[in-house]
Amino acid sequence: MSQAIHPTEVDGIPTLFAYATGPMRAGLVFRVGVADETLARSGVTHLLEHLALHRQGLADYHFNGATKGAFTHFHAEGAEHEIVAYLEGVCASLTDLPMERLETEKEILRTEEARREPGQLPLWRYGAQGYGLVSYPEWGVRDLRPEDLRHWAQTWFTRDNAVLWIAGERLPAGLSLKLPAGHRRPMPAVTSALPTAPAYFSDGKGGVLLDSVVGDSTAARLYAGVLERELSRALRQEGGYSYTAATDYTPRRDGFAVVTAFADALPAKQDAVLGGFVDVLAALQAGRIAQGDLDAVRARADATLTAHDAAVRRLPGAAEDLLAHRAPRGFDELRSELWAITPQHLYGVALEAAGTALLQAPAGHSADWAGYAQAPTGSSYAVTGTTFAPQRRGGPSLIVGSEGVSVTAGEQTATVLYRACAAVLNWPDGGRRLIGHDGLCVDVEPGVNGIDAHTMATIDAAVHPSAVVRLPPRQRQPRPEAGGGEGTGSSAKAAPARRTGGQTALLVVFGLLAGLWSLPALAYTVFGFSDPETGIGEWAAVAVFLWGVGALLAWPAVRVLRGTRRG
């Protein structure tokens, strides 16, 4: 059975073919993805993908689509005539989108988004643009019009910006893919929101997550495998701290790849997992790479390259490479490089990964002790303009200038320049949230801090209309004493967190009640136990009751405190 991938062409579309028995498999890949959008119009590619698949209906064969960072895939598996019908149907829909389905598909996307938990690493690494947009909600979907989608399809979903791949016994007979002419689009620009690396930030989730950008190479793939073995050995087998310790290797198709590593942790084990995680990375960066680990990972990689369906598995990635103007590589070349890798090569990758590492630590934990700089959570400057003083002592101040807006709270400052505004969230009640390309946010609320209608109108006029995201009414109105708005899907790099006056009152009231109640509870615990007329069972029951009531009184205060820390 052939292991080769054969290039050919169908209707002017570059095509990759690999021989395979069984059901035919095929895919149509376009060089467009989330990273080509803007934050204010995010979701346009995903929505278009859904519309293109609607006319397929409920088929007996398997088909689907996927919108990634830089590519969109349509793929199917079935009989030859089913593959032909699928591919031709997708192309027909892309040139004549079923706009009668538009509002329904928007609702489906919102439902899908409600159960999605996007990771925060892209936001912190790339900001609110390019590859960082995968961390954000698809805010643009709500306002997209039919003409917006038609323009997007005519610009990106063309035969010159596509690659077809097919796995079967032959090319399907009679296949005709009618797509408009266009241009091959370059890869998305790579942005950065990190002034220095390695860096870290703290998040409310348990466990430790890290990614690094390295050169896309065989050595880097093997490094990811060895890192997974070391993390699993140290954190699960030996320490018993984690259930899952895993890595992922994702080529960006621009000569670089992202190595991601993760280890979960219970709250009581977060310190141990973070320390063990860093220790594993440090060992690899010191060159302590066992030959046995390399051999084990290499054997698995070689088995993948020599499997009977190796060429078929490589087709989607080979299509992405072709769209990114990367030359395909043969299996003999890949295997030769694979067996030439030594621990020294992996040591070089470990050093490269260390220089670009971004670590997500559990909330309340830092990684500065391990040499990681804290990723910026604020701006180094504030704009010059009119200052709107806080309505309460210690509250945030807002500065509105000709170049942008800033919010300051103590020593923290967040600034968004109008020319670098990725999106402004616009609520019907007049509230605004400006999000900069670096991911920082500034909330502006009418009537708060003495902000008048003229100032709000000045801000609206300064932001380009293409950056405006109109959102539905908020379920909760912002409190005047908060000094800021309540965003929908606010980023982890939001404006300085504030505690509202109502929250402060709750914190004081329940804190005092819990403190006062603890006095009789403590007295009974100490003196009741020493009373010879009190039995141990009776003493324990009363003590548990008293402390239980105290805990119930303290719980609301703890909830308020935790909520304000999350911002």
XYZ file of C-alpha atoms in Angstrom:
567
model
C 0.000 0.000 0.000
C 1.384 3.374 -0.991
C 2.571 5.755 1.726
C 2.865 8.683 -0.660
C 0.759 11.816 -0.942
C 0.205 12.698 -4.594
C -0.434 16.306 -5.641
C -2.985 16.978 -8.360
C -5.728 19.522 -9.125
C -9.534 19.642 -9.266
C -11.249 22.650 -10.897
C -8.207 24.825 -10.276
C -8.005 23.813 -6.600
C -4.704 22.200 -5.480
C -5.500 18.649 -4.403
C -3.646 16.079 -2.292
C -4.510 12.406 -2.843
C -3.521 9.331 -0.822
C -4.514 5.770 -1.642
C -6.692 4.072 0.978
C -9.249 1.287 1.104
C -12.581 1.427 2.857
C -14.865 4.483 3.008
C -13.629 7.498 1.105
C -12.473 10.474 3.175
C -12.097 14.014 1.913
C -11.710 17.557 3.141
C -11.737 21.087 1.786
C -9.444 23.452 3.719
C -9.416 27.261 3.467
C -6.716 29.628 4.729
C -8.996 31.642 6.993
C -9.752 31.401 10.683
C -10.447 33.249 13.898
C -7.053 34.995 13.785
C -8.083 36.799 10.571
C -11.068 38.466 12.249
C -11.336 41.464 14.550
C -12.687 41.288 18.098
C -15.729 43.381 17.164
C -16.602 41.026 14.285
C -15.411 37.783 15.821
C -17.436 34.719 14.866
C -17.967 35.588 11.212
C -15.964 32.578 9.952
C -17.665 30.174 12.360
C -21.112 31.465 11.374
C -20.288 31.136 7.688
C -19.088 27.560 8.276
C -22.441 26.708 9.882
C -24.383 28.250 6.996
C -22.302 26.347 4.438
C -23.193 23.040 6.102
C -26.918 23.671 6.622
C -28.086 22.281 3.278
C -26.372 18.959 4.000
C -29.277 18.168 6.306
C -29.271 14.869 8.216
C -27.043 12.546 6.207
C -26.263 8.891 6.832
C -22.554 9.534 6.304
C -20.286 11.449 8.660
C -19.502 15.087 7.889
C -18.544 18.180 9.830
C -16.701 21.474 9.785
C -14.167 23.163 12.057
C -13.001 26.757 12.421
C -9.475 27.003 13.804
C -7.049 29.819 14.442
C -5.853 30.179 10.838
C -7.777 27.514 8.884
C -11.333 26.351 8.256
C -11.984 22.676 7.479
C -14.927 20.932 5.829
C -14.553 17.148 5.911
C -16.593 14.022 5.325
C -16.366 10.217 5.241
C -18.630 7.938 3.227
C -19.266 6.390 -0.158
C -17.845 8.046 -3.252
C -21.158 9.531 -4.390
C -21.763 10.903 -0.885
C -18.364 12.619 -0.853
C -19.070 14.174 -4.243
C -22.462 15.441 -3.084
C -20.963 16.820 0.138
C -18.089 18.721 -1.449
C -20.207 20.106 -4.266
C -22.891 21.087 -1.763
C -20.430 22.963 0.437
C -19.078 24.913 -2.553
C -22.608 25.704 -3.757
C -23.566 27.013 -0.321
C -20.418 29.120 -0.045
C -21.320 30.887 -3.286
C -25.025 31.158 -2.397
C -25.371 31.224 1.376
C -28.762 30.187 2.818
C -29.521 33.544 4.406
C -33.006 32.403 5.443
C -31.143 30.372 8.040
C -29.057 33.285 9.347
C -30.855 34.118 12.600
C -31.328 30.455 13.505
C -27.625 29.724 13.088
C -26.786 32.767 15.196
C -28.844 31.276 18.031
C -27.116 27.922 17.597
C -23.705 29.588 17.842
C -24.751 31.414 21.015
C -25.898 28.116 22.503
C -22.624 26.478 21.542
C -20.668 29.367 23.047
C -22.531 29.106 26.361
C -20.943 25.712 27.068
C -17.512 26.541 25.718
C -14.692 27.424 28.117
C -12.002 29.146 26.070
C -8.493 29.108 27.483
C -6.854 32.305 28.691
C -3.291 31.676 27.499
C -3.887 33.034 23.959
C -5.372 36.252 25.367
C -2.367 36.865 27.607
C 0.147 35.956 24.903
C -1.341 37.638 21.828
C -3.808 40.188 23.233
C -7.301 40.943 21.901
C -6.343 40.409 18.281
C -5.021 37.724 15.941
C -4.505 34.363 17.634
C -5.674 35.863 20.935
C -9.276 36.082 19.697
C -9.889 32.388 20.442
C -10.063 33.394 24.128
C -13.002 35.751 23.572
C -16.742 35.351 22.990
C -17.937 35.609 19.394
C -19.276 39.113 19.952
C -19.577 39.954 16.268
C -22.185 37.298 15.474
C -25.182 39.274 16.767
C -24.822 42.216 14.349
C -23.595 40.390 11.246
C -25.704 41.142 8.180
C -26.122 39.069 4.995
C -23.887 41.451 3.053
C -21.128 41.033 5.690
C -21.137 37.261 5.243
C -21.257 37.439 1.452
C -18.272 39.758 1.436
C -16.357 37.456 3.811
C -17.102 34.430 1.612
C -16.062 36.200 -1.585
C -12.819 37.387 0.042
C -11.656 34.228 1.823
C -13.558 31.198 0.507
C -12.142 31.109 -3.001
C -10.507 28.398 -5.093
C -7.148 30.174 -4.864
C -7.348 30.127 -1.072
C -8.303 26.455 -0.757
C -6.735 22.997 -0.826
C -8.666 19.760 -1.345
C -7.531 16.419 0.088
C -8.913 12.991 -0.704
C -8.181 9.507 0.660
C -9.595 6.603 -1.326
C -8.967 4.106 -4.057
C -9.238 6.804 -6.725
C -10.229 10.391 -7.268
C -14.046 10.555 -7.303
C -15.505 10.609 -10.766
C -17.419 13.677 -11.876
C -16.291 15.889 -8.991
C -16.828 19.549 -9.858
C -16.088 22.273 -7.307
C -17.302 25.688 -8.397
C -15.680 28.422 -6.336
C -14.918 32.005 -7.343
C -11.382 33.102 -8.141
C -9.436 34.962 -5.477
C -6.011 35.211 -3.870
C -3.969 32.982 -1.577
C -4.028 34.761 1.751
C -0.887 35.133 3.881
C -0.746 33.713 7.391
C -2.146 35.946 10.174
C 0.236 38.405 11.784
C 1.600 37.242 15.119
C 0.966 39.851 17.805
C 2.302 39.997 21.354
C 0.944 41.263 24.660
C 3.975 40.061 26.627
C 6.781 42.596 27.094
C 9.039 39.892 28.503
C 9.210 36.116 28.912
C 9.132 33.771 30.676
C 6.025 35.227 32.287
C 3.125 34.111 34.449
C -0.343 35.166 35.522
C -2.714 33.847 38.188
C -6.136 32.488 37.325
C -9.058 31.232 39.385
C -8.914 27.682 38.028
C -7.069 24.807 39.680
C -4.012 23.230 38.156
C -1.068 24.595 36.215
C -1.040 25.378 32.506
C 1.892 26.516 30.367
C 2.609 27.112 26.715
C 5.744 27.991 24.775
C 6.357 28.976 21.177
C 9.189 27.010 19.544
C 10.441 26.330 16.054
C 8.312 23.663 14.352
C 10.622 20.658 14.152
C 10.873 16.947 14.818
C 12.972 17.687 17.903
C 10.241 19.967 19.255
C 7.605 17.252 18.775
C 9.755 14.785 20.665
C 10.414 17.345 23.402
C 6.649 17.653 23.958
C 6.415 13.888 24.346
C 9.324 13.684 26.781
C 7.889 16.589 28.805
C 4.605 14.695 29.155
C 6.393 11.582 30.403
C 8.355 13.576 32.962
C 5.286 15.443 34.216
C 3.291 12.218 34.530
C 6.135 10.500 36.375
C 6.766 13.348 38.810
C 3.230 14.579 39.483
C 1.120 11.448 39.203
C 3.220 8.337 39.669
C 5.707 9.596 42.256
C 4.000 12.566 43.918
C 0.370 11.544 43.577
C -0.533 15.213 43.191
C -2.234 15.143 39.773
C -4.622 12.880 37.939
C -3.877 14.363 34.504
C -0.467 15.567 33.361
C -0.339 15.974 29.607
C 1.138 17.991 26.746
C 0.025 19.030 23.284
C 1.982 20.015 20.183
C 0.219 22.337 17.721
C 1.996 23.588 14.583
C 1.091 27.161 13.717
C 2.120 26.484 10.076
C 4.312 29.591 9.992
C 7.521 27.825 10.975
C 6.603 27.778 14.658
C 4.561 25.566 16.944
C 2.971 25.862 20.387
C 3.895 23.338 23.077
C 1.237 23.248 25.798
C 1.572 21.428 29.128
C -1.063 20.918 31.818
C -1.353 19.324 35.256
C -4.520 19.375 37.344
C -4.571 19.805 41.122
C -6.899 19.829 44.082
C -6.835 23.094 46.103
C -4.719 21.504 48.837
C -2.180 20.243 46.277
C -1.732 23.382 44.177
C 1.549 24.375 45.829
C 2.987 20.909 45.299
C 1.836 20.725 41.668
C 3.197 24.170 40.836
C 6.530 23.365 42.462
C 6.781 19.941 40.838
C 5.773 21.367 37.452
C 8.527 23.991 37.590
C 11.051 21.389 38.784
C 10.357 19.187 35.744
C 10.863 22.116 33.387
C 14.065 23.115 35.186
C 15.464 19.597 34.887
C 14.927 19.550 31.128
C 16.416 23.037 30.831
C 19.478 21.745 32.689
C 19.881 18.990 30.116
C 18.700 16.124 32.328
C 16.978 14.217 29.530
C 17.054 10.444 29.772
C 17.891 8.491 26.647
C 15.210 5.972 27.599
C 12.489 8.629 27.571
C 13.618 9.871 24.164
C 13.660 6.326 22.794
C 10.146 5.603 24.069
C 8.690 8.779 22.565
C 10.587 8.248 19.311
C 9.272 4.691 18.984
C 5.688 5.953 19.196
C 6.389 8.645 16.625
C 7.994 6.149 14.257
C 5.023 3.803 14.624
C 2.774 6.661 13.513
C 4.943 7.353 10.461
C 5.029 3.687 9.426
C 1.339 2.907 10.066
C -0.690 1.719 7.083
C -2.796 4.912 7.208
C 0.076 7.323 7.840
C -0.426 9.210 4.582
C -4.171 9.533 5.188
C -3.623 10.945 8.676
C -1.202 13.521 7.330
C -3.539 14.869 4.644
C -5.312 17.634 6.669
C -2.007 18.920 8.051
C -0.361 18.680 4.628
C -3.217 20.771 3.215
C -2.589 23.437 5.854
C 1.134 23.387 5.049
C 0.400 23.852 1.360
C -1.866 26.814 2.092
C 0.903 28.315 4.247
C 3.449 27.903 1.414
C 5.371 25.227 3.299
C 6.971 22.502 1.212
C 5.667 18.967 1.897
C 8.115 16.476 3.380
C 8.310 12.798 2.537
C 8.089 9.945 5.033
C 11.680 8.833 4.430
C 12.952 12.339 5.211
C 10.834 12.556 8.362
C 11.967 9.163 9.640
C 15.603 9.924 8.924
C 15.355 13.132 10.936
C 13.453 11.347 13.686
C 16.197 8.795 14.307
C 18.935 11.431 14.200
C 17.551 13.304 17.230
C 19.639 13.108 20.417
C 19.008 14.335 23.982
C 21.171 17.333 23.096
C 18.643 18.399 20.461
C 15.862 18.218 23.031
C 17.967 20.230 25.445
C 18.115 22.993 22.820
C 14.336 22.929 22.462
C 13.938 23.075 26.256
C 16.018 26.261 26.371
C 14.035 27.760 23.492
C 10.760 26.888 25.208
C 11.953 28.447 28.465
C 12.585 31.759 26.708
C 8.997 32.050 25.463
C 7.106 30.334 28.312
C 3.813 31.686 29.627
C 2.578 30.003 32.802
C -0.933 30.096 34.241
C -0.713 29.565 38.001
C -3.677 28.873 40.301
C -5.277 31.911 41.916
C -3.248 33.283 44.793
C -0.008 31.717 43.552
C 2.961 33.401 41.933
C 5.886 32.079 39.959
C 8.350 34.941 40.376
C 10.395 32.694 42.675
C 11.017 30.480 39.637
C 12.232 33.324 37.418
C 8.890 34.127 35.742
C 7.975 37.787 35.390
C 4.396 38.753 36.166
C 2.494 39.397 32.946
C 1.169 42.969 32.834
C -2.282 43.463 34.347
C -2.268 47.203 33.806
C -0.751 50.026 31.795
C 2.433 51.918 32.515
C 0.828 55.279 31.788
C -2.449 57.181 31.853
C -3.809 59.531 29.207
C -3.894 63.254 29.722
C -7.357 64.752 29.903
C -10.294 65.436 32.170
C -10.232 63.506 35.447
C -13.499 62.331 36.937
C -12.969 61.803 40.636
C -14.321 58.741 42.447
C -17.615 59.095 44.287
C -16.220 57.327 47.314
C -12.865 57.354 49.037
C -10.450 54.884 47.498
C -12.624 54.306 44.442
C -11.347 54.390 40.863
C -10.839 57.606 38.949
C -11.572 57.904 35.238
C -9.527 60.048 32.868
C -10.991 60.920 29.466
C -8.563 62.403 26.976
C -8.329 63.098 23.279
C -6.261 59.932 22.734
C -8.113 57.478 24.940
C -9.406 56.663 28.404
C -7.731 55.487 31.622
C -8.965 54.179 34.929
C -6.797 54.402 38.034
C -7.264 52.742 41.407
C -4.445 53.205 43.852
C -1.240 52.328 41.995
C -3.066 50.402 39.261
C -3.795 51.953 35.887
C -5.494 50.601 32.773
C -5.443 52.606 29.543
C -7.134 52.036 26.200
C -6.218 54.301 23.309
C -8.915 54.944 20.733
C -6.564 54.009 17.893
C -5.771 50.701 19.615
C -9.325 49.835 20.656
C -10.138 46.280 19.604
C -13.790 46.649 20.583
C -16.134 48.765 22.659
C -19.003 46.863 24.253
C -22.145 48.963 24.030
C -25.154 48.304 26.312
C -28.585 49.902 25.831
C -28.352 51.592 29.249
C -25.372 53.612 28.025
C -22.616 51.577 29.628
C -19.394 51.092 27.702
C -16.402 48.766 28.023
C -13.383 49.646 25.897
C -11.014 46.748 25.200
C -7.527 47.501 23.929
C -5.487 45.360 21.550
C -3.394 44.335 24.564
C -6.493 42.912 26.283
C -6.786 45.619 28.950
C -10.255 47.036 29.625
C -11.704 50.325 30.820
C -15.356 50.562 31.901
C -17.244 53.833 31.471
C -20.740 54.248 32.953
C -23.021 57.281 32.484
C -23.719 59.092 35.714
C -20.864 57.407 37.578
C -17.961 59.577 38.755
C -19.941 62.564 37.463
C -19.610 61.469 33.829
C -22.049 63.490 31.767
C -23.797 62.755 28.472
C -21.415 65.005 26.535
C -18.396 63.015 27.726
C -20.076 59.744 26.772
C -20.836 61.142 23.318
C -17.199 62.239 22.951
C -15.975 58.726 23.670
C -18.477 57.184 21.250
C -17.404 59.572 18.491
C -13.711 58.813 19.044
C -14.034 55.048 18.537
C -14.310 53.776 14.964
C -17.812 52.399 14.218
C -16.315 49.062 13.114
C -15.150 48.469 16.706
C -18.628 48.834 18.260
C -20.301 45.687 19.665
C -23.975 46.183 20.538
C -25.067 43.872 23.338
C -28.489 43.104 24.850
C -29.598 44.680 28.148
C -27.666 43.644 31.229
C -29.336 41.501 33.844
C -27.808 43.589 36.624
C -27.260 47.314 36.501
C -23.877 48.632 37.691
C -23.942 50.317 41.106
C -22.941 54.001 41.079
C -20.451 53.451 43.909
C -18.705 50.713 41.907
C -17.159 53.162 39.483
C -17.354 50.704 36.617
C -19.532 48.534 34.459
C -20.360 44.895 34.415
C -18.984 43.375 31.251
C -20.168 40.371 29.353
C -17.370 37.852 29.124
C -14.823 40.290 30.516
C -11.243 39.288 30.021
C -8.814 38.235 32.695
C -6.959 41.462 32.000
C -9.790 43.729 33.030
C -9.612 47.134 34.666
C -8.656 47.224 38.361
C -11.154 45.284 40.457
C -13.437 47.246 42.710
C -15.654 46.302 45.646
C -19.095 47.934 45.643
C -20.528 49.783 48.631
C -23.189 47.088 49.057
C -20.522 44.392 49.084
C -18.528 46.290 51.682
C -21.595 46.588 53.931
C -22.261 42.850 53.678
C -18.637 42.116 54.435
C -18.703 44.299 57.568
C -22.089 43.085 58.891
C -21.516 39.376 58.497
C -17.894 39.681 59.551
C -18.934 41.349 62.827
C -21.690 38.807 63.477
C -19.315 35.923 62.896
C -16.718 37.527 65.150
C -19.191 38.173 67.981
C -20.645 34.677 67.757
C -17.176 33.133 67.932
C -16.687 34.509 71.475
C -19.337 32.324 73.211
C -18.382 29.420 70.945
C -14.754 29.717 72.026
C -15.701 30.127 75.701
C -17.901 27.021 75.714
C -15.299 24.987 73.806
C -12.651 25.759 76.427
C -14.633 25.913 79.683
C -17.394 23.470 78.815
C -14.848 20.718 78.272
C -13.336 21.372 81.727
C -16.735 21.149 83.465
C -16.884 17.709 85.181
C -20.694 17.678 84.967
C -20.625 17.941 81.162
C -20.270 14.634 79.306
C -17.890 14.419 76.350
C -20.752 13.656 73.946
C -22.879 16.562 75.140
C -19.884 18.914 75.049
C -18.944 17.912 71.511
C -22.515 18.262 70.218
C -22.956 21.768 71.603
C -19.508 22.879 70.456
C -20.143 21.636 66.926
C -23.479 23.476 66.870
C -21.951 26.759 68.048
C -19.074 26.661 65.570
C -21.431 25.585 62.776
C -23.572 28.689 63.323
C -20.409 30.785 63.303
C -19.366 29.267 59.987
C -22.785 30.023 58.471
C -22.448 33.648 59.545
C -18.923 33.898 58.140
C -19.773 32.272 54.788
C -21.496 35.343 53.207
C -18.475 37.477 54.112
C -16.149 34.930 52.518
C -18.301 34.857 49.351
C -18.209 38.653 49.065
C -14.448 38.732 49.607
C -13.816 36.042 46.984
C -16.118 37.785 44.519
C -14.290 41.102 44.801
C -10.956 39.412 44.289
C -12.185 37.993 40.979
C -13.096 41.499 39.867
